[in-house]
Amino acid sequence: MPSKPPQASLPPWGNALAGATGAVMANAIVYPLDIVKTRLQVQVKRRTTDLAPLTTNDAHYTSALDAIRKIVDDEGVLGLYSGINGSLIGVASTNFAYFYWYSVVRTLYITSQSLAKPPNTATELSLGAVAGAIAQVFTIPVSVVTTRQQTQPKGDKKGLIDTGREVVNSEDGWTGLWRGLKASLVLVVNPAITYGAYQRLKEFFFPGKTNLRPWESFFLGAASKALATLATQPLIVAKVGLQSRPPPAREGKRFDSFIEVMSYIIEHEGPLALFKGIAPQITKGILVQGLLMMTKERMEILFIVLFAYLRKIRSERLQKIQKVAEAAASKAKEVLPFDQAQAAMPALIK
């Protein structure tokens, strides 16, 4: 018999808060990998015939370890945490919105269809895609600003607000905050694949189990994210190219679509370059998703206990108020004659 999903024990906002908390904690731990994979994905290898550098940074990275070493040498250890404030705000808002709408959409679907068992894989993917699309529309501006911060050269570092102003003051205007929206909407298949695979793998490896152990949650989260990342890496690379500054070789001309970014990368580096940064991307994804799901499972249990405690306190307070009211009514009957007490009741009620 299929297990009841843990989301059903929490209201949508409680499930969203648990997911956002887990995502922030996980991303804070592995943030340097986020910087590295972004720097690797935004650079384009320079050929001998190129007159201008093809990357927004002076340094060219040959691998993830090379990127870490050069970033630390050039910017210090803090360089590995450039843009972390905006990133964590984006992570919190994106995951809160995603888990909220995923919980709402999934619950509404199961209720409307009167399902006795969890939705099939295709339905899970569709529900995840709908939730992801709704979340992206509201949260992509933070993603744009964070990506721009992560790819700023050493001498041009700006804070979250100033970077946002830079985006708005560019030729795109306010719409620049939604650059890469189309690619992001296409990329909703990533969380859709991730959480759809998570549900399927959970039923396969741990059938009938409601509460998973930390290592079980980590394993499922990591495996599902690895599958999703391999399937969507070219789109992830294209999205980074859309949201970052254009390479100097383009003389300030921005990319208009993720197809144009992909064509540019293939022209200069070949098709395999669409998977550049895959090592830190998949490592970060595995660690983040594993930690997220492990933390989220624990946070859900914590919130369930907290809500039960709050309901208990509320119930006890209501009982106390009821007892005080009954005691007051009983005392009034003893002090006043029955007719006077009966006549005074409407006034007391008012």
GROMACS .gro file of C-alpha atoms in nm:
model
  350
    1MET     CA    1   0.000   0.000   0.000
    2PRO     CA    2   0.151   0.338  -0.098
    3SER     CA    3   0.260   0.565   0.182
    4LYS     CA    4   0.093   0.897   0.242
    5PRO     CA    5   0.318   1.180   0.127
    6PRO     CA    6   0.455   1.393   0.411
    7GLN     CA    7   0.322   1.709   0.247
    8ALA     CA    8  -0.030   1.612   0.353
    9SER     CA    9   0.056   1.660   0.721
   10LEU     CA   10   0.153   2.023   0.669
   11PRO     CA   11  -0.025   2.325   0.520
   12PRO     CA   12   0.129   2.448   0.193
   13TRP     CA   13   0.312   2.736   0.361
   14GLY     CA   14   0.456   2.497   0.622
   15ASN     CA   15   0.582   2.263   0.351
   16ALA     CA   16   0.724   2.564   0.163
   17LEU     CA   17   0.899   2.697   0.474
   18ALA     CA   18   1.054   2.356   0.539
   19GLY     CA   19   1.178   2.335   0.179
   20ALA     CA   20   1.314   2.691   0.178
   21THR     CA   21   1.496   2.637   0.508
   22GLY     CA   22   1.658   2.319   0.383
   23ALA     CA   23   1.756   2.485   0.053
   24VAL     CA   24   1.920   2.785   0.222
   25MET     CA   25   2.121   2.565   0.458
   26ALA     CA   26   2.232   2.333   0.177
   27ASN     CA   27   2.327   2.611  -0.065
   28ALA     CA   28   2.518   2.805   0.201
   29ILE     CA   29   2.735   2.498   0.262
   30VAL     CA   30   2.826   2.440  -0.104
   31TYR     CA   31   2.813   2.799  -0.233
   32PRO     CA   32   3.179   2.805  -0.357
   33LEU     CA   33   3.083   2.532  -0.606
   34ASP     CA   34   2.809   2.763  -0.735
   35ILE     CA   35   3.065   3.037  -0.805
   36VAL     CA   36   3.298   2.792  -0.978
   37LYS     CA   37   3.033   2.636  -1.203
   38THR     CA   38   2.902   2.982  -1.301
   39ARG     CA   39   3.251   3.110  -1.390
   40LEU     CA   40   3.319   2.795  -1.595
   41GLN     CA   41   2.988   2.813  -1.777
   42VAL     CA   42   3.014   3.180  -1.871
   43GLN     CA   43   3.363   3.163  -2.020
   44VAL     CA   44   3.436   3.070  -2.380
   45LYS     CA   45   3.772   2.933  -2.490
   46ARG     CA   46   3.979   3.185  -2.681
   47ARG     CA   47   4.119   3.096  -3.023
   48THR     CA   48   4.437   3.241  -3.173
   49THR     CA   49   4.228   3.436  -3.426
   50ASP     CA   50   4.017   3.610  -3.160
   51LEU     CA   51   4.108   3.976  -3.106
   52ALA     CA   52   3.919   4.015  -2.779
   53PRO     CA   53   3.884   3.782  -2.479
   54LEU     CA   54   3.574   3.568  -2.482
   55THR     CA   55   3.516   3.567  -2.107
   56THR     CA   56   3.396   3.840  -1.871
   57ASN     CA   57   3.691   3.774  -1.638
   58ASP     CA   58   4.062   3.813  -1.711
   59ALA     CA   59   4.145   3.466  -1.581
   60HIS     CA   60   4.067   3.154  -1.780
   61TYR     CA   61   3.988   2.838  -1.588
   62THR     CA   62   4.082   2.492  -1.709
   63SER     CA   63   3.896   2.298  -1.439
   64ALA     CA   64   3.699   2.336  -1.118
   65LEU     CA   65   4.012   2.304  -0.903
   66ASP     CA   66   4.196   2.554  -1.124
   67ALA     CA   67   3.904   2.797  -1.086
   68ILE     CA   68   3.908   2.766  -0.706
   69ARG     CA   69   4.283   2.824  -0.693
   70LYS     CA   70   4.275   3.128  -0.924
   71ILE     CA   71   3.973   3.286  -0.753
   72VAL     CA   72   4.140   3.253  -0.411
   73ASP     CA   73   4.473   3.388  -0.544
   74ASP     CA   74   4.306   3.684  -0.716
   75GLU     CA   75   4.018   3.771  -0.483
   76GLY     CA   76   4.094   3.591  -0.160
   77VAL     CA   77   3.881   3.329   0.009
   78LEU     CA   78   3.589   3.573   0.018
   79GLY     CA   79   3.589   3.565  -0.361
   80LEU     CA   80   3.438   3.218  -0.338
   81TYR     CA   81   3.139   3.376  -0.162
   82SER     CA   82   3.082   3.667  -0.399
   83GLY     CA   83   2.709   3.737  -0.432
   84ILE     CA   84   2.612   3.492  -0.159
   85ASN     CA   85   2.354   3.729  -0.001
   86GLY     CA   86   2.158   3.762  -0.321
   87SER     CA   87   2.199   3.394  -0.396
   88LEU     CA   88   2.055   3.282  -0.062
   89ILE     CA   89   1.766   3.529  -0.096
   90GLY     CA   90   1.701   3.384  -0.440
   91VAL     CA   91   1.730   3.028  -0.313
   92ALA     CA   92   1.491   3.096  -0.025
   93SER     CA   93   1.230   3.272  -0.241
   94THR     CA   94   1.253   3.024  -0.529
   95ASN     CA   95   1.226   2.716  -0.310
   96PHE     CA   96   0.953   2.865  -0.091
   97ALA     CA   97   0.750   2.949  -0.403
   98TYR     CA   98   0.822   2.612  -0.564
   99PHE     CA   99   0.737   2.395  -0.264
  100TYR     CA  100   0.429   2.607  -0.187
  101TRP     CA  101   0.284   2.579  -0.535
  102TYR     CA  102   0.395   2.217  -0.573
  103SER     CA  103   0.210   2.130  -0.252
  104VAL     CA  104  -0.100   2.327  -0.358
  105VAL     CA  105  -0.110   2.194  -0.715
  106ARG     CA  106  -0.040   1.833  -0.611
  107THR     CA  107  -0.301   1.838  -0.332
  108LEU     CA  108  -0.565   1.994  -0.558
  109TYR     CA  109  -0.498   1.735  -0.827
  110ILE     CA  110  -0.513   1.437  -0.591
  111THR     CA  111  -0.831   1.575  -0.428
  112SER     CA  112  -1.005   1.655  -0.757
  113GLN     CA  113  -0.921   1.316  -0.905
  114SER     CA  114  -1.003   1.126  -0.583
  115LEU     CA  115  -0.685   0.924  -0.622
  116ALA     CA  116  -0.625   0.630  -0.390
  117LYS     CA  117  -0.255   0.615  -0.478
  118PRO     CA  118   0.018   0.867  -0.571
  119PRO     CA  119   0.012   1.014  -0.927
  120ASN     CA  120   0.212   0.836  -1.196
  121THR     CA  121   0.551   0.961  -1.320
  122ALA     CA  122   0.412   1.169  -1.610
  123THR     CA  123   0.166   1.342  -1.380
  124GLU     CA  124   0.435   1.410  -1.117
  125LEU     CA  125   0.653   1.571  -1.386
  126SER     CA  126   0.363   1.785  -1.507
  127LEU     CA  127   0.270   1.899  -1.156
  128GLY     CA  128   0.633   1.985  -1.085
  129ALA     CA  129   0.660   2.179  -1.412
  130VAL     CA  130   0.349   2.386  -1.333
  131ALA     CA  131   0.476   2.467  -0.985
  132GLY     CA  132   0.822   2.550  -1.118
  133ALA     CA  133   0.686   2.782  -1.387
  134ILE     CA  134   0.479   2.979  -1.135
  135ALA     CA  135   0.778   3.008  -0.901
  136GLN     CA  136   1.017   3.124  -1.176
  137VAL     CA  137   0.798   3.417  -1.285
  138PHE     CA  138   0.816   3.567  -0.935
  139THR     CA  139   1.177   3.487  -0.844
  140ILE     CA  140   1.391   3.516  -1.158
  141PRO     CA  141   1.498   3.882  -1.094
  142VAL     CA  142   1.704   3.769  -0.794
  143SER     CA  143   1.863   3.496  -1.008
  144VAL     CA  144   1.960   3.751  -1.276
  145VAL     CA  145   2.122   3.985  -1.022
  146THR     CA  146   2.306   3.699  -0.848
  147THR     CA  147   2.446   3.562  -1.175
  148ARG     CA  148   2.565   3.911  -1.267
  149GLN     CA  149   2.735   3.944  -0.927
  150GLN     CA  150   2.908   3.609  -0.960
  151THR     CA  151   3.062   3.701  -1.295
  152GLN     CA  152   3.172   4.058  -1.213
  153PRO     CA  153   3.548   4.121  -1.257
  154LYS     CA  154   3.752   4.188  -0.944
  155GLY     CA  155   3.765   4.566  -0.992
  156ASP     CA  156   3.395   4.598  -1.066
  157LYS     CA  157   3.234   4.424  -0.768
  158LYS     CA  158   2.897   4.568  -0.664
  159GLY     CA  159   2.642   4.490  -0.395
  160LEU     CA  160   2.300   4.336  -0.454
  161ILE     CA  161   2.114   4.669  -0.490
  162ASP     CA  162   2.379   4.835  -0.708
  163THR     CA  163   2.397   4.531  -0.935
  164GLY     CA  164   2.019   4.541  -0.967
  165ARG     CA  165   2.040   4.908  -1.067
  166GLU     CA  166   2.305   4.820  -1.325
  167VAL     CA  167   2.070   4.565  -1.481
  168VAL     CA  168   1.778   4.809  -1.483
  169ASN     CA  169   1.992   5.091  -1.629
  170SER     CA  170   2.112   4.869  -1.916
  171GLU     CA  171   1.955   4.874  -2.261
  172ASP     CA  172   1.695   4.618  -2.148
  173GLY     CA  173   1.554   4.841  -1.874
  174TRP     CA  174   1.327   4.675  -1.617
  175THR     CA  175   1.276   4.379  -1.846
  176GLY     CA  176   1.644   4.298  -1.793
  177LEU     CA  177   1.548   4.158  -1.453
  178TRP     CA  178   1.358   3.886  -1.637
  179ARG     CA  179   1.636   3.799  -1.884
  180GLY     CA  180   1.646   3.427  -1.940
  181LEU     CA  181   1.282   3.381  -1.837
  182LYS     CA  182   1.208   3.166  -2.141
  183ALA     CA  183   1.509   2.947  -2.067
  184SER     CA  184   1.405   2.934  -1.701
  185LEU     CA  185   1.054   2.824  -1.797
  186VAL     CA  186   1.204   2.551  -2.014
  187LEU     CA  187   1.431   2.459  -1.722
  188VAL     CA  188   1.133   2.388  -1.496
  189VAL     CA  189   1.173   2.037  -1.632
  190ASN     CA  190   1.482   2.018  -1.404
  191PRO     CA  191   1.294   2.035  -1.071
  192ALA     CA  192   1.009   1.847  -1.234
  193ILE     CA  193   1.245   1.561  -1.324
  194THR     CA  194   1.413   1.590  -0.982
  195TYR     CA  195   1.099   1.563  -0.770
  196GLY     CA  196   0.925   1.326  -1.007
  197ALA     CA  197   1.230   1.096  -0.990
  198TYR     CA  198   1.244   1.144  -0.611
  199GLN     CA  199   0.888   1.017  -0.572
  200ARG     CA  200   0.948   0.721  -0.803
  201LEU     CA  201   1.283   0.626  -0.645
  202LYS     CA  202   1.130   0.655  -0.299
  203GLU     CA  203   0.853   0.413  -0.392
  204PHE     CA  204   1.108   0.178  -0.554
  205PHE     CA  205   1.376   0.172  -0.281
  206PHE     CA  206   1.161   0.239   0.029
  207PRO     CA  207   0.802   0.127  -0.049
  208GLY     CA  208   0.545   0.206   0.218
  209LYS     CA  209   0.789   0.412   0.427
  210THR     CA  210   0.656   0.747   0.549
  211ASN     CA  211   0.950   0.895   0.741
  212LEU     CA  212   1.292   0.839   0.588
  213ARG     CA  213   1.625   0.828   0.767
  214PRO     CA  214   1.868   1.114   0.689
  215TRP     CA  215   2.092   0.898   0.469
  216GLU     CA  216   1.790   0.766   0.279
  217SER     CA  217   1.665   1.118   0.205
  218PHE     CA  218   2.016   1.223   0.101
  219PHE     CA  219   2.052   0.926  -0.132
  220LEU     CA  220   1.717   0.986  -0.303
  221GLY     CA  221   1.778   1.360  -0.337
  222ALA     CA  222   2.126   1.314  -0.480
  223ALA     CA  223   2.023   1.042  -0.728
  224SER     CA  224   1.720   1.235  -0.856
  225LYS     CA  225   1.920   1.559  -0.899
  226ALA     CA  226   2.200   1.381  -1.087
  227LEU     CA  227   1.949   1.250  -1.342
  228ALA     CA  228   1.788   1.593  -1.384
  229THR     CA  229   2.122   1.775  -1.422
  230LEU     CA  230   2.252   1.541  -1.692
  231ALA     CA  231   1.930   1.591  -1.889
  232THR     CA  232   1.924   1.973  -1.868
  233GLN     CA  233   2.292   2.084  -1.852
  234PRO     CA  234   2.296   2.253  -2.200
  235LEU     CA  235   1.997   2.467  -2.100
  236ILE     CA  236   2.162   2.555  -1.767
  237VAL     CA  237   2.475   2.675  -1.950
  238ALA     CA  238   2.264   2.877  -2.193
  239LYS     CA  239   2.068   3.040  -1.911
  240VAL     CA  240   2.390   3.153  -1.739
  241GLY     CA  241   2.507   3.304  -2.069
  242LEU     CA  242   2.182   3.497  -2.103
  243GLN     CA  243   2.190   3.641  -1.753
  244SER     CA  244   2.559   3.735  -1.734
  245ARG     CA  245   2.740   4.015  -1.914
  246PRO     CA  246   2.806   3.934  -2.281
  247PRO     CA  247   3.162   3.825  -2.368
  248PRO     CA  248   3.388   4.120  -2.466
  249ALA     CA  249   3.422   3.967  -2.814
  250ARG     CA  250   3.055   4.054  -2.876
  251GLU     CA  251   3.126   4.423  -2.803
  252GLY     CA  252   2.837   4.462  -2.562
  253LYS     CA  253   2.581   4.286  -2.781
  254ARG     CA  254   2.361   4.072  -2.561
  255PHE     CA  255   2.225   3.731  -2.645
  256ASP     CA  256   1.856   3.735  -2.736
  257SER     CA  257   1.772   3.371  -2.672
  258PHE     CA  258   1.919   3.057  -2.524
  259ILE     CA  259   1.935   2.912  -2.878
  260GLU     CA  260   2.168   3.199  -2.973
  261VAL     CA  261   2.388   3.129  -2.667
  262MET     CA  262   2.407   2.761  -2.751
  263SER     CA  263   2.491   2.837  -3.116
  264TYR     CA  264   2.767   3.076  -3.006
  265ILE     CA  265   2.918   2.817  -2.772
  266ILE     CA  266   2.906   2.541  -3.036
  267GLU     CA  267   3.063   2.772  -3.295
  268HIS     CA  268   3.359   2.861  -3.071
  269GLU     CA  269   3.406   2.542  -2.869
  270GLY     CA  270   3.205   2.260  -3.018
  271PRO     CA  271   2.896   2.069  -2.895
  272LEU     CA  272   3.064   1.919  -2.588
  273ALA     CA  273   3.111   2.272  -2.449
  274LEU     CA  274   2.738   2.274  -2.375
  275PHE     CA  275   2.830   2.047  -2.086
  276LYS     CA  276   3.111   2.265  -1.951
  277GLY     CA  277   3.103   2.306  -1.577
  278ILE     CA  278   2.921   1.973  -1.548
  279ALA     CA  279   3.153   1.848  -1.271
  280PRO     CA  280   3.089   2.132  -1.020
  281GLN     CA  281   2.728   2.161  -1.144
  282ILE     CA  282   2.644   1.799  -1.075
  283THR     CA  283   2.853   1.789  -0.755
  284LYS     CA  284   2.677   2.098  -0.626
  285GLY     CA  285   2.340   1.962  -0.737
  286ILE     CA  286   2.394   1.627  -0.567
  287LEU     CA  287   2.512   1.782  -0.241
  288VAL     CA  288   2.245   2.054  -0.236
  289GLN     CA  289   1.958   1.825  -0.328
  290GLY     CA  290   2.076   1.553  -0.091
  291LEU     CA  291   2.116   1.798   0.198
  292LEU     CA  292   1.794   1.977   0.103
  293MET     CA  293   1.577   1.666   0.107
  294MET     CA  294   1.750   1.535   0.420
  295THR     CA  295   1.696   1.871   0.596
  296LYS     CA  296   1.345   1.914   0.456
  297GLU     CA  297   1.235   1.576   0.592
  298ARG     CA  298   1.364   1.676   0.939
  299MET     CA  299   1.210   2.025   0.915
  300GLU     CA  300   0.873   1.877   0.817
  301ILE     CA  301   0.877   1.656   1.128
  302LEU     CA  302   0.980   1.959   1.338
  303PHE     CA  303   0.698   2.172   1.198
  304ILE     CA  304   0.443   1.894   1.245
  305VAL     CA  305   0.543   1.868   1.613
  306LEU     CA  306   0.541   2.249   1.645
  307PHE     CA  307   0.194   2.280   1.491
  308ALA     CA  308   0.062   2.004   1.718
  309TYR     CA  309   0.210   2.186   2.019
  310LEU     CA  310   0.052   2.517   1.912
  311ARG     CA  311  -0.285   2.347   1.862
  312LYS     CA  312  -0.255   2.194   2.210
  313ILE     CA  313  -0.180   2.533   2.366
  314ARG     CA  314  -0.474   2.690   2.181
  315SER     CA  315  -0.705   2.411   2.293
  316GLU     CA  316  -0.592   2.449   2.656
  317ARG     CA  317  -0.650   2.825   2.644
  318LEU     CA  318  -0.999   2.778   2.502
  319GLN     CA  319  -1.076   2.528   2.778
  320LYS     CA  320  -0.956   2.773   3.043
  321ILE     CA  321  -1.169   3.053   2.895
  322GLN     CA  322  -1.469   2.820   2.889
  323LYS     CA  323  -1.414   2.720   3.252
  324VAL     CA  324  -1.384   3.086   3.360
  325ALA     CA  325  -1.705   3.170   3.174
  326GLU     CA  326  -1.888   2.877   3.334
  327ALA     CA  327  -1.760   2.974   3.678
  328ALA     CA  328  -1.871   3.335   3.627
  329ALA     CA  329  -2.215   3.222   3.512
  330SER     CA  330  -2.247   2.986   3.811
  331LYS     CA  331  -2.148   3.262   4.054
  332ALA     CA  332  -2.394   3.503   3.896
  333LYS     CA  333  -2.675   3.254   3.951
  334GLU     CA  334  -2.584   3.220   4.318
  335VAL     CA  335  -2.565   3.595   4.381
  336LEU     CA  336  -2.869   3.707   4.182
  337PRO     CA  337  -3.222   3.572   4.207
  338PHE     CA  338  -3.312   3.349   3.918
  339ASP     CA  339  -3.542   3.607   3.752
  340GLN     CA  340  -3.283   3.887   3.778
  341ALA     CA  341  -3.005   3.659   3.654
  342GLN     CA  342  -3.220   3.556   3.358
  343ALA     CA  343  -3.299   3.919   3.282
  344ALA     CA  344  -2.928   4.017   3.305
  345MET     CA  345  -2.808   3.749   3.066
  346PRO     CA  346  -2.882   3.942   2.743
  347ALA     CA  347  -2.682   4.240   2.874
  348LEU     CA  348  -2.390   4.014   2.970
  349ILE     CA  349  -2.395   3.854   2.629
  350LYS     CA  350  -2.382   4.195   2.461
   0.00000   0.00000   0.00000
